[in-house]
Tab-separated table of C-alpha atoms in Angstrom:
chain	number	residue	atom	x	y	z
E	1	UNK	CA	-18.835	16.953	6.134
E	2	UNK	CA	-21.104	13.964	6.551
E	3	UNK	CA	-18.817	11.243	7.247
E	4	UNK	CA	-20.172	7.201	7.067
E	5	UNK	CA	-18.804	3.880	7.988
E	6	UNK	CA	-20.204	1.146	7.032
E	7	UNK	CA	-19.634	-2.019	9.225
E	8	UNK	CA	-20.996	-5.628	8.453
E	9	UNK	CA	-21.932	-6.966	11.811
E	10	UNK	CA	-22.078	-10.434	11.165
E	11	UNK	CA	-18.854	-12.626	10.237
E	12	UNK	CA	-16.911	-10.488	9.441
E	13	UNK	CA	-13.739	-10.590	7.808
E	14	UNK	CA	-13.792	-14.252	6.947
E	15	UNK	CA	-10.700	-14.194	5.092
E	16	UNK	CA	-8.773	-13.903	8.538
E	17	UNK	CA	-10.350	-17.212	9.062
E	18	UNK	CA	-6.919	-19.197	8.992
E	19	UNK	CA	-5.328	-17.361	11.882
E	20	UNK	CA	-8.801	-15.695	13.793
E	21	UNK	CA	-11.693	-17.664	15.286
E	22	UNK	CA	-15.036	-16.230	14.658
E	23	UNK	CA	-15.482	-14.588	18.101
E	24	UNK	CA	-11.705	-13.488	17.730
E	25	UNK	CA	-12.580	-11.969	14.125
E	26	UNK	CA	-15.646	-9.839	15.761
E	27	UNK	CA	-13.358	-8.397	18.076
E	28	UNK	CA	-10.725	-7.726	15.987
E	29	UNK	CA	-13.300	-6.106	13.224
E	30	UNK	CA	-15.076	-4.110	16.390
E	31	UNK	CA	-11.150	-2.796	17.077
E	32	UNK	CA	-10.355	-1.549	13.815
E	33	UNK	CA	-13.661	-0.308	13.550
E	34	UNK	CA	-12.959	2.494	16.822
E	35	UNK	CA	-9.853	2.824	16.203
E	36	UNK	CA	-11.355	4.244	12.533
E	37	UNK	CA	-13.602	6.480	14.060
E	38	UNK	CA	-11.486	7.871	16.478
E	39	UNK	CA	-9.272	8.477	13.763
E	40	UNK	CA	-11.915	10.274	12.250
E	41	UNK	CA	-13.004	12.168	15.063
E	42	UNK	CA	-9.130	13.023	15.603
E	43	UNK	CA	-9.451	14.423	12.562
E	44	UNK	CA	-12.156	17.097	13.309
E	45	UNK	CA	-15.082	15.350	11.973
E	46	UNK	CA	-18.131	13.296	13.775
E	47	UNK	CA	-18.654	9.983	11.795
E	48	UNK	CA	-22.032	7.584	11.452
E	49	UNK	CA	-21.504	4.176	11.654
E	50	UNK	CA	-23.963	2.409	8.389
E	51	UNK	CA	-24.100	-1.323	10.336
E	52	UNK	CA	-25.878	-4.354	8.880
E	53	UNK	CA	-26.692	-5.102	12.795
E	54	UNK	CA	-27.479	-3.557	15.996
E	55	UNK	CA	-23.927	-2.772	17.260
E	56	UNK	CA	-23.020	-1.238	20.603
E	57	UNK	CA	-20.372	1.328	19.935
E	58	UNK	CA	-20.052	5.106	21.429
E	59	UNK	CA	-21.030	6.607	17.999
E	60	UNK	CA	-23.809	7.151	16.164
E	61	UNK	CA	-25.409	4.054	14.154
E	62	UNK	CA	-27.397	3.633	11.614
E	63	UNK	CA	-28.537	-0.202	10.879
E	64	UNK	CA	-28.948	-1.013	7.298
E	65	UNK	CA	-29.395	-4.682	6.450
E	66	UNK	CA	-29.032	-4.646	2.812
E	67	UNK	CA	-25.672	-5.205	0.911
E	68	UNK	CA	-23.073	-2.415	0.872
E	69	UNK	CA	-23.784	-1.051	-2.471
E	70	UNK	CA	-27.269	-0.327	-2.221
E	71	UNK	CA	-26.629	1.169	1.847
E	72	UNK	CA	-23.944	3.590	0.375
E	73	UNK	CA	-25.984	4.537	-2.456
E	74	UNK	CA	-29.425	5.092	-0.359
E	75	UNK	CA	-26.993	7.207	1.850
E	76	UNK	CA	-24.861	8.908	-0.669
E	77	UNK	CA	-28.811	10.032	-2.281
E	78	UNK	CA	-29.979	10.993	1.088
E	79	UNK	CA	-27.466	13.126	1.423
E	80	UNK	CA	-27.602	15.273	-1.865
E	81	UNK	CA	-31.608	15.394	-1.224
E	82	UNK	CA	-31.438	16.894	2.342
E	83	UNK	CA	-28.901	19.095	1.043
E	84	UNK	CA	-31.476	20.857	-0.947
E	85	UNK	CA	-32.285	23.070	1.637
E	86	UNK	CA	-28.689	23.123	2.988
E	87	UNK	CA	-25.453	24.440	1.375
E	88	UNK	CA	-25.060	22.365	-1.880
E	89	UNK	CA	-21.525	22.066	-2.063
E	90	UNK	CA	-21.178	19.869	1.946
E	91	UNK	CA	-19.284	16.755	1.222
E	92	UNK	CA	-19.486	13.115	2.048
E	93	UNK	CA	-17.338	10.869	2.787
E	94	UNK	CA	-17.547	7.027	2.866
E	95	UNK	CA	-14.626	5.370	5.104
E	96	UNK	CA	-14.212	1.785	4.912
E	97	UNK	CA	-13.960	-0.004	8.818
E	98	UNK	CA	-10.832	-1.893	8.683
E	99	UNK	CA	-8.635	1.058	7.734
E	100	UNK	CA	-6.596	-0.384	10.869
E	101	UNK	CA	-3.532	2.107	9.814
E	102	UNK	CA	-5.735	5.556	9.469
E	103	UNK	CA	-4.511	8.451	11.353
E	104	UNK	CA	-5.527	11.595	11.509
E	105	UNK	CA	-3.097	13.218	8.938
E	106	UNK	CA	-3.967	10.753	6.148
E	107	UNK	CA	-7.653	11.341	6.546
E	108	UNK	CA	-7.680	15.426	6.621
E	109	UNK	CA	-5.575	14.796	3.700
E	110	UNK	CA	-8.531	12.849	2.030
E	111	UNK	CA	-10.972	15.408	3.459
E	112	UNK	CA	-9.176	18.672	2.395
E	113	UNK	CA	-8.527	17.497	-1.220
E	114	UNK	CA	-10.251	19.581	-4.157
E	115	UNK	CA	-12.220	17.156	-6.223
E	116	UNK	CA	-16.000	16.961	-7.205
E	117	UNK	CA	-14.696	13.248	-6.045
E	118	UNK	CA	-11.586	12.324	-4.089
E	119	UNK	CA	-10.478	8.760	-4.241
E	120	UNK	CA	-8.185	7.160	-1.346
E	121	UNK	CA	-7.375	3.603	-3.508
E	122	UNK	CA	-7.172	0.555	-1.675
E	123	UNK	CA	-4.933	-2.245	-2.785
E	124	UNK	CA	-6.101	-4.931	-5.364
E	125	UNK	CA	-7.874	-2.328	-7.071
E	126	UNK	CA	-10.155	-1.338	-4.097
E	127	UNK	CA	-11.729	2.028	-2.959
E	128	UNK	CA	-10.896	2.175	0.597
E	129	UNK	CA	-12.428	5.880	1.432
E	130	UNK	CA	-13.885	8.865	-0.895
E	131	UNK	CA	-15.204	12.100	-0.773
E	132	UNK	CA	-18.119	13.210	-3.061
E	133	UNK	CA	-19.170	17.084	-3.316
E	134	UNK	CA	-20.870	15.526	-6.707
E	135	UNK	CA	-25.204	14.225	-6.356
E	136	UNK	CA	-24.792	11.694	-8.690
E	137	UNK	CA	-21.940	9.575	-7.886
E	138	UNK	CA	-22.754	6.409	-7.104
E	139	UNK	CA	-20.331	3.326	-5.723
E	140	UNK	CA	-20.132	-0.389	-7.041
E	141	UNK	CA	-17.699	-1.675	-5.463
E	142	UNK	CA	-17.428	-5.332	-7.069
E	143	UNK	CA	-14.153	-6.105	-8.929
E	144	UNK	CA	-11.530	-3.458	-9.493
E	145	UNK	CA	-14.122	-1.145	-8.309
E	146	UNK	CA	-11.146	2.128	-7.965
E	147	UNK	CA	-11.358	1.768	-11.948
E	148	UNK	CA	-15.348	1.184	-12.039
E	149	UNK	CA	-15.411	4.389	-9.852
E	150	UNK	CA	-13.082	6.302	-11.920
E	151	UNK	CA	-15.786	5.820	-14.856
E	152	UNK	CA	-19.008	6.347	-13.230
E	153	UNK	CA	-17.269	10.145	-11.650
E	154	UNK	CA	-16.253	11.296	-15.726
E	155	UNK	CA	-19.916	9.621	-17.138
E	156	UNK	CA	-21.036	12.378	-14.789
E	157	UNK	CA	-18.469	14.760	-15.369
E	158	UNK	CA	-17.238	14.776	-12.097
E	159	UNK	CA	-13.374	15.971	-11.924
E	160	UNK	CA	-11.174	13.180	-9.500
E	161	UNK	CA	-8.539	13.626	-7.314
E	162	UNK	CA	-6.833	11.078	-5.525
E	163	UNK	CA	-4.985	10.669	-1.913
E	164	UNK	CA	-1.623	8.800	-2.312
E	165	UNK	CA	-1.894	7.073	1.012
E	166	UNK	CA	-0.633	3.783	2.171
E	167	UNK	CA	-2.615	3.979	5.209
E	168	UNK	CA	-5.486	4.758	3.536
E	169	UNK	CA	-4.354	2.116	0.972
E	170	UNK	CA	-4.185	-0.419	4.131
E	171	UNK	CA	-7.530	-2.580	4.104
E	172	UNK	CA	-6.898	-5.519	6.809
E	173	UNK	CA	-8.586	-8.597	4.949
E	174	UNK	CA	-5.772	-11.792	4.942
E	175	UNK	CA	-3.382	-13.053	7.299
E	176	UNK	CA	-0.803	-11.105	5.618
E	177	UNK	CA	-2.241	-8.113	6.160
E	178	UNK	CA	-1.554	-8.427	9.815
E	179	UNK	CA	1.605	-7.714	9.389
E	180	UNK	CA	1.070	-4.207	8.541
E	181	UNK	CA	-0.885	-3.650	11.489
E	182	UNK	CA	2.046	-4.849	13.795
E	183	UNK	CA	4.467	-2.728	11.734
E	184	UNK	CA	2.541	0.531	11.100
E	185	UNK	CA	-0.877	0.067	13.348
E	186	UNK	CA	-1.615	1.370	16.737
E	187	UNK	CA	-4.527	1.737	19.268
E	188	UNK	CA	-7.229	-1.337	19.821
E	189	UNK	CA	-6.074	-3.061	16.360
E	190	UNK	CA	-2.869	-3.467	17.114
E	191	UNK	CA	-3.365	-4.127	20.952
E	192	UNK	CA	-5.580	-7.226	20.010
E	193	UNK	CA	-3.517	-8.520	17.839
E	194	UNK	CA	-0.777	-8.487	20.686
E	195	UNK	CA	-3.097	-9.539	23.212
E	196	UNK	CA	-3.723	-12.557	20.855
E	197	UNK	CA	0.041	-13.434	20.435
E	198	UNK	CA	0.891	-12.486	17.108
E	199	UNK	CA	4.404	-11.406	16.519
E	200	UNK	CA	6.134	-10.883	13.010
E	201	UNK	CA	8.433	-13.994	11.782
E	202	UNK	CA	10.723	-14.015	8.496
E	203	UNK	CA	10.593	-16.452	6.736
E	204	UNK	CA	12.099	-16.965	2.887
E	205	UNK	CA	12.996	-13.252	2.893
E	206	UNK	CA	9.365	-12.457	3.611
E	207	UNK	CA	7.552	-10.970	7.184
E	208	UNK	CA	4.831	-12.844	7.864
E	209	UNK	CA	2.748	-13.039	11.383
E	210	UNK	CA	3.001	-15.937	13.796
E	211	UNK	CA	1.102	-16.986	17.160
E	212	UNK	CA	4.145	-18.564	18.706
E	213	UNK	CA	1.588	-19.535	22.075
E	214	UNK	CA	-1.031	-21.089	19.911
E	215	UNK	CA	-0.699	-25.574	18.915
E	216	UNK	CA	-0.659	-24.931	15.248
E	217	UNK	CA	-2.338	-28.360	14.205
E	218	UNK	CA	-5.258	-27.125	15.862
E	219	UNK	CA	-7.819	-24.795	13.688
E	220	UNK	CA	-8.784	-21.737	15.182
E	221	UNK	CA	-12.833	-22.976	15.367
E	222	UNK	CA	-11.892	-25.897	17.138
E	223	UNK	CA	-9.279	-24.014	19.493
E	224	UNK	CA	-12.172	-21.802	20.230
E	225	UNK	CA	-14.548	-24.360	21.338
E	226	UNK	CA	-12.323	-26.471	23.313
E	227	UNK	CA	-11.629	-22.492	25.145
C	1	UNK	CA	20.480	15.599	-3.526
C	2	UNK	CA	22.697	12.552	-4.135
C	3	UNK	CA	20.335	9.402	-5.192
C	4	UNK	CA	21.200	6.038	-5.712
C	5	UNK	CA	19.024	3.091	-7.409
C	6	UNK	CA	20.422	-0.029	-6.692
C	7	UNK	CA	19.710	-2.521	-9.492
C	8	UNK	CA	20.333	-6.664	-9.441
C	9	UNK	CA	21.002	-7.553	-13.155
C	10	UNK	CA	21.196	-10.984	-12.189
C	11	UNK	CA	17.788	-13.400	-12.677
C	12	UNK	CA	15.777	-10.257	-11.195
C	13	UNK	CA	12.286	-10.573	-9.935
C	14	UNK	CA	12.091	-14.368	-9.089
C	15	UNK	CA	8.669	-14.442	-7.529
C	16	UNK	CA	7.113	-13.689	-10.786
C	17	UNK	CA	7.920	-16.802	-12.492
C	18	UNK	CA	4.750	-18.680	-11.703
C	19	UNK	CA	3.669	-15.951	-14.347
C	20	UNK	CA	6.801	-14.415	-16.401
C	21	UNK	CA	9.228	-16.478	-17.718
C	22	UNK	CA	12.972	-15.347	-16.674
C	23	UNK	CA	13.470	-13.173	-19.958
C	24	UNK	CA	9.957	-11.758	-19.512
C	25	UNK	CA	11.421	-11.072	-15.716
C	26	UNK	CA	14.861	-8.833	-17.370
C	27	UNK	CA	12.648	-7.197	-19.649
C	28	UNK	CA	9.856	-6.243	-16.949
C	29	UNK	CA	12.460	-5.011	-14.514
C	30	UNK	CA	14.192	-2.987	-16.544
C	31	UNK	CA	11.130	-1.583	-17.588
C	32	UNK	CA	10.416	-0.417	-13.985
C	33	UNK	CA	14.082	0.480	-13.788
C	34	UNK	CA	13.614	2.757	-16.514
C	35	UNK	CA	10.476	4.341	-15.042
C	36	UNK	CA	11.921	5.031	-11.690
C	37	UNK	CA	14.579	6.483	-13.375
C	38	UNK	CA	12.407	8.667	-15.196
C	39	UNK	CA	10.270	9.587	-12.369
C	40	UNK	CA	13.015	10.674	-10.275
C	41	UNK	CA	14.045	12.821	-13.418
C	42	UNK	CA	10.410	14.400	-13.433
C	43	UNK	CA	10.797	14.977	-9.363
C	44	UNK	CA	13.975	17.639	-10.976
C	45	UNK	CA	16.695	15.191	-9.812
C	46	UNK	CA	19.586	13.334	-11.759
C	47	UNK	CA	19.781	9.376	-9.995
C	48	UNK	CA	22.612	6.497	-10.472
C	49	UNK	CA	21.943	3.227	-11.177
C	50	UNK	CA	23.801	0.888	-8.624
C	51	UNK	CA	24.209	-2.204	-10.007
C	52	UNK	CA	25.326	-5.600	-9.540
C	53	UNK	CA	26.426	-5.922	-13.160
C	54	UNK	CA	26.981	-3.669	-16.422
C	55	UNK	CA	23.679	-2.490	-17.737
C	56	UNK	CA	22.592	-0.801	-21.121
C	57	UNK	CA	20.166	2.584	-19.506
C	58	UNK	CA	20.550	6.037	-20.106
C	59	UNK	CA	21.574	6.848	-17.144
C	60	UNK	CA	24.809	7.209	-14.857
C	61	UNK	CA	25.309	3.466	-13.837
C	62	UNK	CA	28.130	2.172	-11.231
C	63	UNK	CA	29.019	-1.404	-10.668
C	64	UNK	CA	29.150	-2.777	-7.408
C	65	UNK	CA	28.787	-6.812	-7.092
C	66	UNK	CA	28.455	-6.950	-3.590
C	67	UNK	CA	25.232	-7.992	-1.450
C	68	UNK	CA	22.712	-4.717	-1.611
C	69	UNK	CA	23.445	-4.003	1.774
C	70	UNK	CA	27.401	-4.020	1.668
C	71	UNK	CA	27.061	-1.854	-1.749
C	72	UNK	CA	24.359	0.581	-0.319
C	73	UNK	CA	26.144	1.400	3.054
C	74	UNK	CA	29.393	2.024	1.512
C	75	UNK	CA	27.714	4.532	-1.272
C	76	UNK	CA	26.287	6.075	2.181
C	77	UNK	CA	29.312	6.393	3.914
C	78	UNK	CA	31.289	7.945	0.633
C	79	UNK	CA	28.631	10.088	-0.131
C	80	UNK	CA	29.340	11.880	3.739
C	81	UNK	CA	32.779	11.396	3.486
C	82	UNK	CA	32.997	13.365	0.349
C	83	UNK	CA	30.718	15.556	2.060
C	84	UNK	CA	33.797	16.428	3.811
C	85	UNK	CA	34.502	19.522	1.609
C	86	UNK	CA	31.010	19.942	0.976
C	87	UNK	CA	27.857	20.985	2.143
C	88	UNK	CA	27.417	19.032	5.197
C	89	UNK	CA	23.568	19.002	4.709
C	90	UNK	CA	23.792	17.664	1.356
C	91	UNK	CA	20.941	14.483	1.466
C	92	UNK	CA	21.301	10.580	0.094
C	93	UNK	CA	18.616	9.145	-0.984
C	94	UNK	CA	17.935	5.636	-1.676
C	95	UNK	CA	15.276	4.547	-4.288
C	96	UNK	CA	14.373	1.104	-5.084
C	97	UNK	CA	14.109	0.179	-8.689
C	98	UNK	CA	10.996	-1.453	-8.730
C	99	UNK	CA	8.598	1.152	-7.343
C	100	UNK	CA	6.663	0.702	-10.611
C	101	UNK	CA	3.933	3.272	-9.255
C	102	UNK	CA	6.799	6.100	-8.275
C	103	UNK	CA	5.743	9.208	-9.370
C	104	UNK	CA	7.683	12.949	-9.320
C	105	UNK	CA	4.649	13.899	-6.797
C	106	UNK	CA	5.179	11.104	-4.559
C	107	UNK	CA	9.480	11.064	-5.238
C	108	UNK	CA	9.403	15.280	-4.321
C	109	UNK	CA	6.986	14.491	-0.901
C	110	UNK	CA	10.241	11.958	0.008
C	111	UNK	CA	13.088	14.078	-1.243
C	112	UNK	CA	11.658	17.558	0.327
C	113	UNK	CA	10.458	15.943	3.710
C	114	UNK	CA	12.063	17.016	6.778
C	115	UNK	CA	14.223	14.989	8.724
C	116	UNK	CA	17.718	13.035	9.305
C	117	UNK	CA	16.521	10.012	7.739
C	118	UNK	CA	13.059	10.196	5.828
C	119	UNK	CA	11.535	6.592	5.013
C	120	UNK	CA	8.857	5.464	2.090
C	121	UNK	CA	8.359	2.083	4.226
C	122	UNK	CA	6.768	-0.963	2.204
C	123	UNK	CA	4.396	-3.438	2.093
C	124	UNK	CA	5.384	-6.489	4.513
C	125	UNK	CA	7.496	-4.128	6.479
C	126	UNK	CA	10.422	-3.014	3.983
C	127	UNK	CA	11.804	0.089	3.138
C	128	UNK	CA	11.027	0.855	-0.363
C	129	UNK	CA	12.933	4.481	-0.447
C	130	UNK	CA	14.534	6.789	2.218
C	131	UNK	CA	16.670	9.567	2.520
C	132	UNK	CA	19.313	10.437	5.022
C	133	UNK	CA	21.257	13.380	6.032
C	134	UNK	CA	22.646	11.802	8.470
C	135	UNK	CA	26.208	10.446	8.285
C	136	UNK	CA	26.290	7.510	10.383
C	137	UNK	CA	22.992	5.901	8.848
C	138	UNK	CA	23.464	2.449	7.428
C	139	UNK	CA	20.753	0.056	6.493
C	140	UNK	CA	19.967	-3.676	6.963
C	141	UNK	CA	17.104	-4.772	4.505
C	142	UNK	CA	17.033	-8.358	5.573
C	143	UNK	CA	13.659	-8.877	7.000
C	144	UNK	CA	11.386	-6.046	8.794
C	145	UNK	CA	13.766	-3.369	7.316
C	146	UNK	CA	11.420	-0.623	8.324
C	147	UNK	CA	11.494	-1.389	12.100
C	148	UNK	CA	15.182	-2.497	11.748
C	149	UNK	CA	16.168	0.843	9.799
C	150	UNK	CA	13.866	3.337	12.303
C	151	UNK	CA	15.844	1.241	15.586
C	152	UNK	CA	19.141	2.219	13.243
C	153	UNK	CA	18.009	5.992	13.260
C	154	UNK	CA	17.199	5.763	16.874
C	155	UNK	CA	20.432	4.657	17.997
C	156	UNK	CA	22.586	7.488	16.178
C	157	UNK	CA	19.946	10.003	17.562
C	158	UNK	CA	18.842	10.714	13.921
C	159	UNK	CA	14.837	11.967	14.130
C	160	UNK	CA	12.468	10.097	11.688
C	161	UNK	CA	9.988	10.988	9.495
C	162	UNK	CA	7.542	9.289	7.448
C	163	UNK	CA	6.198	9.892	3.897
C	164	UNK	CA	2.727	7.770	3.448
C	165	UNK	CA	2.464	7.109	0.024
C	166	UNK	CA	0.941	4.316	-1.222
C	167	UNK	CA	2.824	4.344	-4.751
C	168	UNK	CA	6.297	4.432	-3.151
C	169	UNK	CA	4.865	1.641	-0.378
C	170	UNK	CA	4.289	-0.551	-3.435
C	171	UNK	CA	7.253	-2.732	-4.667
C	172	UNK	CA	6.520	-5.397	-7.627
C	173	UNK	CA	8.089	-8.771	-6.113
C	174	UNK	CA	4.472	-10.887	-6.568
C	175	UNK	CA	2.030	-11.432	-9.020
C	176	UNK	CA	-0.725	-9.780	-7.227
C	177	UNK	CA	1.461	-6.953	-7.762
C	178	UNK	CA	0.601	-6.758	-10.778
C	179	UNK	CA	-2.758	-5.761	-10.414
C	180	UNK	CA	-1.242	-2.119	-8.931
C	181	UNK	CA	0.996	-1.826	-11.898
C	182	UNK	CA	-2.401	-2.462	-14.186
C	183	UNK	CA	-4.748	-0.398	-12.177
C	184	UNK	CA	-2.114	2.388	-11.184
C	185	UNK	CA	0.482	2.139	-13.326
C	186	UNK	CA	1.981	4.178	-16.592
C	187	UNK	CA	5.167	4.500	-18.678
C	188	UNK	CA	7.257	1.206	-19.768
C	189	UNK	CA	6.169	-0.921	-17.068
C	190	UNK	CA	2.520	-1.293	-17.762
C	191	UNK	CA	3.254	-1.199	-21.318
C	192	UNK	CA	5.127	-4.386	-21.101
C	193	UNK	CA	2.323	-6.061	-19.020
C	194	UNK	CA	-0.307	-4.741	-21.136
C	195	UNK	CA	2.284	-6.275	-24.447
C	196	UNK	CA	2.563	-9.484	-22.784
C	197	UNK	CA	-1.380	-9.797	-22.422
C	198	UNK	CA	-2.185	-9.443	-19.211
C	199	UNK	CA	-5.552	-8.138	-18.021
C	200	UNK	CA	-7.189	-7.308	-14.810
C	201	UNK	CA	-9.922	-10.325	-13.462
C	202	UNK	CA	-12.013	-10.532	-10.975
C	203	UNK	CA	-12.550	-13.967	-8.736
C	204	UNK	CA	-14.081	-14.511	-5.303
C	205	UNK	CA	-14.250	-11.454	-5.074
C	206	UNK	CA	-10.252	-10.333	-5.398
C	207	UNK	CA	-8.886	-8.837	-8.175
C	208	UNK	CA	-5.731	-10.702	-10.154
C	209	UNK	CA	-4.018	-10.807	-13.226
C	210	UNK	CA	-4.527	-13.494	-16.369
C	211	UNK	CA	-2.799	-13.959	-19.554
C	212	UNK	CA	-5.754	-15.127	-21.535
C	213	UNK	CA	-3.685	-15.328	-24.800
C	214	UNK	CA	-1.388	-17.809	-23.187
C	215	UNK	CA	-1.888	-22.120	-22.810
C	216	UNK	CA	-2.677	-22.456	-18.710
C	217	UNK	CA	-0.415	-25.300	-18.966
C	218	UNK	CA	2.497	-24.540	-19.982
C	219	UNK	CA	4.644	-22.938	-18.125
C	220	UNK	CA	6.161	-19.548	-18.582
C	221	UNK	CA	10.289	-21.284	-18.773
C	222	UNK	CA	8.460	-23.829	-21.374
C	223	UNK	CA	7.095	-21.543	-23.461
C	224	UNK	CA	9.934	-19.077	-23.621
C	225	UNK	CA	12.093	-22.153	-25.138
C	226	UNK	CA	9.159	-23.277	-27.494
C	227	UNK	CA	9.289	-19.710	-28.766
């Protein structure tokens, strides 16, 4: 199975921006990114890392600077076309990089699924990983983009399973999200997170993160400067 | 397998009244009561309702008043003191009643996983469902539940395991809950959503609910009176 992950090299995850300063959000997104493919690799399978950048990382890279639709679909056609003179029914699988809470177990569930397309939803209406065995899926993954996907695999007649997984579920985009990393996460994502100071808080009834170390008039741009 | 549902009757679901107005709120968690209920029925199990107040359901329903951890731990510790004449390994399960995404799939992966105590943890660290065979298991949802509830198991010597399931990780407290219940959703509880006019949108980028039919103004306590 040819397994990709595509990885936006520059500024990434910009909604962590109230709690992470820009050099602290590249490291974080660099931590969940190996602890993905490790994951993967855990799993049995050697992934490709589809970057928008050159990126040093002990995997295999391929640098793609245009936006992630057209990437996944160049790769997703590349695929099916080389596979004309290999066996027709390999897979692909598209993994998304800040799957901070994949393990091993919830991807071989994901890869050992039956499906011409095998959907692991993310939350919000997101599609966090699939597997295609079909040539002609495609991904747009604007919007609700699980339900977009859902209609472009029957317009092709493709039959759909999907992975009940909240790891797989698990994309790490808000502050909030952090806490499932500290609850449920492991390896470099949860380690910088640590090594940053977070620690969970309740507040209201609700678990929320906190960086108990950190002034918390100061933004984290300007803390980062001044550092 | 002995499984409880504990229920508040009582101004349920608070955190949706930016968008539902409190009778909108009884009617929506019912609905999910209902469909939990249902669920569990699919999954080849019969559950009680344990609730804070008498309540119109086809279903078994006993009345406890108490705080839900007071009234859970004492239906744990009858339910092994009975056990007294019974089967010793008889299991307890504990399902909350707004797991609007529950499934008999997901429910059976819970109930048939090994292990003393068996959680379903959720989003922002809670424990959405678990089962115990263990008799000296009591639970403490205030806060991180899920870390509090696996140090619980730990110090009776009871071993863990986990069931990863994004439908049972996702309880409805929020209105960006809604978008699961839209998106993943069936039976009464997307029915009453879909009733009450609410559709999927998409802005910045996230996916969220809107109630196009309704005046942005006003809100949802007002227009309940007006109505």
């Amino acid at each position: 199975m040819e397994i990709l992950v595509p990885f936006a090299t520059d500024a990434p995850k910009t909604r962590l921006s109230p709690i992470l300063s820009a050099a602290e959000r590249q490291v974080f997104a660099r931590a969940m990114l190996r602890d993905v493919v490790d994951a993967i690799r855990a799993a049995g399978h050697e992934p490709r890392v589809l970057a928008t950048g050159s990126l040093s990382i002990d995997a295999s890279v391929t640098v793609d600077e245009r936006p992630l639709d057209a990437a996944v679909n160049d790769a997703l056609e590349g695929h099916f076309t080389e596979g004309e003179t290999a066996p027709v029914d390999e897979a692909v699988a598209i993994v998304m990089a800040d799957l901070a809470l994949a393990t091993p177990p919830a991807l071989e569930r994901l890869f050992t699924a039956d499906g011409d397309v095998v959907f692991a939803p993310g939350r919000g209406g997101g599609t966090n990983a699939f597997v295609s065995r079909h040539p002609d899926f495609r991904v747009d993954y604007h919007g609700t983009s699980y339900l977009d996907h859902r209609d472009i695999a029957a317009s092709i007649g493709a039959n759909v399973d999907v992975v009940d997984s909240f790891r797989l579920a698990t994309d790490v985009d808000e502050p909030t999200d952090l806490v499932e990393v500290l609850c449920h996460g492991a390896g470099r994502s949860r380690s910088v997170l640590e090594e940053a100071g977070f620690e969970l808080e309740t507040a209201d009834g609700r678990v929320t993160v906190t960086r108990p170390d950190r002034v918390s008039e100061a933004g984290p741009d300007e803390r980062d400067q001044s550092g």
